[in-house]
């Protein structure tokens, strides 16, 4: 019996010793100590934070209790100032929205108004170029009206103006639309550089008319152009057109006057 107890004790002792040696070699006690220190530090930080919040709330309560009327008057004044600020802000935003709506409406009218002008310029200058068919495998439409209409094909999207025109293909084979887009853009740049696009674009480097995309529709190609006219330019053109209309009406009314009935 004594030998059995002694053997068991030695076995347990050896097991514990081996376990402690293994733990020591892997650094387990150190890791456990670090974890316990970390947990204790977190607890201490939370406790200190809660105490600090308690002191802060007590200080605020004490201050408000001592200066209640002053705090109330300050809060009321601050509320009035904030209310006036947000009223003015809302008013500014409303006026800006109205101006933006007016600008968008003017841009929409401009976009639709110059659709035929640009279409006729494309028809007579770009699509009639001697190398147009060779470059694009497309041909000039029979009439400018066949290229589209401003009601459906002139539109604005996210403040940008777009014109869409349809050009018949020479045959029904699939075409390289990137090549068509590049060729048409080159012709547009060349014509604007040499002759401009009257009365919209003066003779200059092209920075107002771009080919956005070309789409193969089996029997025809759809070209979508981007009009990069800024708001100040649109307003100036609209003003000039309005003045021209007024002058025309003025001169027209004068021609109807009879000198026999007027001094």
GROMACS .gro file of N, CA and C in nm, residues 33-96:
model
  192
   33UNK      N    1  -0.001   3.632  -1.718
   33UNK     CA    2   0.018   3.753  -1.638
   33UNK      C    3  -0.014   3.877  -1.719
   34UNK      N    4   0.031   3.877  -1.846
   34UNK     CA    5   0.003   3.992  -1.932
   34UNK      C    6  -0.147   4.009  -1.956
   35UNK      N    7  -0.216   3.896  -1.978
   35UNK     CA    8  -0.361   3.903  -1.999
   35UNK      C    9  -0.430   3.958  -1.875
   36UNK      N   10  -0.388   3.909  -1.756
   36UNK     CA   11  -0.449   3.957  -1.631
   36UNK      C   12  -0.421   4.105  -1.610
   37UNK      N   13  -0.298   4.148  -1.644
   37UNK     CA   14  -0.266   4.290  -1.631
   37UNK      C   15  -0.348   4.376  -1.728
   38UNK      N   16  -0.367   4.323  -1.850
   38UNK     CA   17  -0.447   4.396  -1.947
   38UNK      C   18  -0.591   4.413  -1.902
   39UNK      N   19  -0.649   4.302  -1.850
   39UNK     CA   20  -0.787   4.309  -1.802
   39UNK      C   21  -0.798   4.406  -1.685
   40UNK      N   22  -0.700   4.398  -1.593
   40UNK     CA   23  -0.702   4.488  -1.478
   40UNK      C   24  -0.689   4.633  -1.522
   41UNK      N   25  -0.604   4.660  -1.622
   41UNK     CA   26  -0.587   4.797  -1.672
   41UNK      C   27  -0.716   4.850  -1.734
   42UNK      N   28  -0.784   4.763  -1.811
   42UNK     CA   29  -0.911   4.804  -1.872
   42UNK      C   30  -1.014   4.838  -1.765
   43UNK      N   31  -1.018   4.755  -1.663
   43UNK     CA   32  -1.115   4.780  -1.554
   43UNK      C   33  -1.083   4.912  -1.486
   44UNK      N   34  -0.955   4.936  -1.460
   44UNK     CA   35  -0.915   5.061  -1.394
   44UNK      C   36  -0.950   5.182  -1.481
   45UNK      N   37  -0.924   5.172  -1.612
   45UNK     CA   38  -0.955   5.283  -1.702
   45UNK      C   39  -1.104   5.311  -1.705
   46UNK      N   40  -1.186   5.204  -1.712
   46UNK     CA   41  -1.332   5.223  -1.714
   46UNK      C   42  -1.379   5.288  -1.585
   47UNK      N   43  -1.326   5.243  -1.473
   47UNK     CA   44  -1.366   5.300  -1.344
   47UNK      C   45  -1.329   5.447  -1.337
   48UNK      N   46  -1.204   5.480  -1.377
   48UNK     CA   47  -1.162   5.619  -1.375
   48UNK      C   48  -1.245   5.705  -1.470
   49UNK      N   49  -1.279   5.650  -1.586
   49UNK     CA   50  -1.361   5.724  -1.682
   49UNK      C   51  -1.499   5.752  -1.626
   50UNK      N   52  -1.560   5.652  -1.562
   50UNK     CA   53  -1.692   5.671  -1.503
   50UNK      C   54  -1.686   5.774  -1.390
   51UNK      N   55  -1.579   5.771  -1.312
   51UNK     CA   56  -1.566   5.871  -1.206
   51UNK      C   57  -1.550   6.010  -1.265
   52UNK      N   58  -1.472   6.021  -1.372
   52UNK     CA   59  -1.453   6.151  -1.437
   52UNK      C   60  -1.585   6.204  -1.491
   53UNK      N   61  -1.665   6.114  -1.553
   53UNK     CA   62  -1.796   6.156  -1.601
   53UNK      C   63  -1.885   6.202  -1.486
   54UNK      N   64  -1.876   6.130  -1.375
   54UNK     CA   65  -1.955   6.169  -1.258
   54UNK      C   66  -1.916   6.308  -1.209
   55UNK      N   67  -1.785   6.335  -1.200
   55UNK     CA   68  -1.739   6.467  -1.159
   55UNK      C   69  -1.785   6.574  -1.259
   56UNK      N   70  -1.779   6.540  -1.387
   56UNK     CA   71  -1.820   6.636  -1.489
   56UNK      C   72  -1.967   6.669  -1.477
   57UNK      N   73  -2.051   6.566  -1.466
   57UNK     CA   74  -2.195   6.589  -1.451
   57UNK      C   75  -2.226   6.668  -1.325
   58UNK      N   76  -2.155   6.636  -1.215
   58UNK     CA   77  -2.176   6.710  -1.091
   58UNK      C   78  -2.140   6.857  -1.109
   59UNK      N   79  -2.029   6.883  -1.179
   59UNK     CA   80  -1.987   7.021  -1.201
   59UNK      C   81  -2.088   7.096  -1.287
   60UNK      N   82  -2.136   7.029  -1.393
   60UNK     CA   83  -2.234   7.093  -1.480
   60UNK      C   84  -2.363   7.123  -1.403
   61UNK      N   85  -2.407   7.026  -1.326
   61UNK     CA   86  -2.530   7.045  -1.248
   61UNK      C   87  -2.513   7.160  -1.150
   62UNK      N   88  -2.398   7.166  -1.084
   62UNK     CA   89  -2.373   7.272  -0.987
   62UNK      C   90  -2.370   7.409  -1.055
   63UNK      N   91  -2.305   7.414  -1.171
   63UNK     CA   92  -2.297   7.542  -1.243
   63UNK      C   93  -2.435   7.587  -1.289
   64UNK      N   94  -2.514   7.495  -1.346
   64UNK     CA   95  -2.649   7.531  -1.392
   64UNK      C   96  -2.736   7.571  -1.275
   65UNK      N   97  -2.721   7.502  -1.164
   65UNK     CA   98  -2.803   7.533  -1.047
   65UNK      C   99  -2.772   7.673  -0.993
   66UNK      N  100  -2.643   7.713  -0.999
   66UNK     CA  101  -2.606   7.844  -0.946
   66UNK      C  102  -2.641   7.957  -1.044
   67UNK      N  103  -2.632   7.928  -1.176
   67UNK     CA  104  -2.653   8.031  -1.277
   67UNK      C  105  -2.768   7.993  -1.370
   68UNK      N  106  -2.878   7.953  -1.311
   68UNK     CA  107  -2.989   7.901  -1.391
   68UNK      C  108  -3.042   8.004  -1.490
   69UNK      N  109  -3.068   8.126  -1.445
   69UNK     CA  110  -3.128   8.227  -1.532
   69UNK      C  111  -3.034   8.269  -1.644
   70UNK      N  112  -2.906   8.281  -1.609
   70UNK     CA  113  -2.810   8.315  -1.714
   70UNK      C  114  -2.798   8.206  -1.819
   71UNK      N  115  -2.795   8.080  -1.773
   71UNK     CA  116  -2.788   7.969  -1.868
   71UNK      C  117  -2.913   7.964  -1.955
   72UNK      N  118  -3.030   7.987  -1.894
   72UNK     CA  119  -3.155   7.984  -1.970
   72UNK      C  120  -3.156   8.095  -2.074
   73UNK      N  121  -3.114   8.216  -2.034
   73UNK     CA  122  -3.111   8.327  -2.130
   73UNK      C  123  -3.013   8.299  -2.243
   74UNK      N  124  -2.895   8.242  -2.208
   74UNK     CA  125  -2.796   8.208  -2.311
   74UNK      C  126  -2.850   8.103  -2.407
   75UNK      N  127  -2.916   8.002  -2.353
   75UNK     CA  128  -2.973   7.897  -2.436
   75UNK      C  129  -3.081   7.952  -2.529
   76UNK      N  130  -3.165   8.041  -2.473
   76UNK     CA  131  -3.270   8.101  -2.556
   76UNK      C  132  -3.209   8.185  -2.668
   77UNK      N  133  -3.107   8.267  -2.631
   77UNK     CA  134  -3.042   8.348  -2.734
   77UNK      C  135  -2.973   8.262  -2.839
   78UNK      N  136  -2.907   8.156  -2.793
   78UNK     CA  137  -2.843   8.065  -2.889
   78UNK      C  138  -2.942   7.998  -2.980
   79UNK      N  139  -3.058   7.962  -2.926
   79UNK     CA  140  -3.162   7.899  -3.007
   79UNK      C  141  -3.214   7.995  -3.113
   80UNK      N  142  -3.232   8.123  -3.073
   80UNK     CA  143  -3.278   8.222  -3.170
   80UNK      C  144  -3.175   8.243  -3.282
   81UNK      N  145  -3.048   8.252  -3.240
   81UNK     CA  146  -2.942   8.270  -3.341
   81UNK      C  147  -2.936   8.150  -3.435
   82UNK      N  148  -2.944   8.030  -3.377
   82UNK     CA  149  -2.941   7.909  -3.460
   82UNK      C  150  -3.061   7.905  -3.553
   83UNK      N  151  -3.179   7.944  -3.502
   83UNK     CA  152  -3.298   7.943  -3.585
   83UNK      C  153  -3.285   8.041  -3.702
   84UNK      N  154  -3.232   8.162  -3.673
   84UNK     CA  155  -3.212   8.260  -3.779
   84UNK      C  156  -3.110   8.211  -3.881
   85UNK      N  157  -3.006   8.146  -3.830
   85UNK     CA  158  -2.902   8.093  -3.921
   85UNK      C  159  -2.961   7.990  -4.016
   86UNK      N  160  -3.039   7.895  -3.962
   86UNK     CA  161  -3.096   7.791  -4.047
   86UNK      C  162  -3.202   7.847  -4.141
   87UNK      N  163  -3.273   7.953  -4.096
   87UNK     CA  164  -3.369   8.017  -4.187
   87UNK      C  165  -3.297   8.081  -4.305
   88UNK      N  166  -3.188   8.154  -4.275
   88UNK     CA  167  -3.111   8.216  -4.382
   88UNK      C  168  -3.048   8.111  -4.473
   89UNK      N  169  -3.001   8.002  -4.411
   89UNK     CA  170  -2.942   7.894  -4.491
   89UNK      C  171  -3.045   7.833  -4.584
   90UNK      N  172  -3.165   7.807  -4.532
   90UNK     CA  173  -3.271   7.751  -4.615
   90UNK      C  174  -3.309   7.847  -4.727
   91UNK      N  175  -3.310   7.978  -4.695
   91UNK     CA  176  -3.344   8.077  -4.797
   91UNK      C  177  -3.238   8.080  -4.907
   92UNK      N  178  -3.109   8.074  -4.867
   92UNK     CA  179  -3.001   8.071  -4.966
   92UNK      C  180  -3.011   7.947  -5.053
   93UNK      N  181  -3.037   7.832  -4.990
   93UNK     CA  182  -3.048   7.709  -5.067
   93UNK      C  183  -3.167   7.714  -5.161
   94UNK      N  184  -3.278   7.775  -5.116
   94UNK     CA  185  -3.395   7.786  -5.203
   94UNK      C  186  -3.365   7.874  -5.324
   95UNK      N  187  -3.297   7.988  -5.300
   95UNK     CA  188  -3.263   8.077  -5.411
   95UNK      C  189  -3.165   8.010  -5.507
   96UNK      N  190  -3.068   7.938  -5.451
   96UNK     CA  191  -2.972   7.867  -5.537
   96UNK      C  192  -3.042   7.760  -5.619
   0.00000   0.00000   0.00000
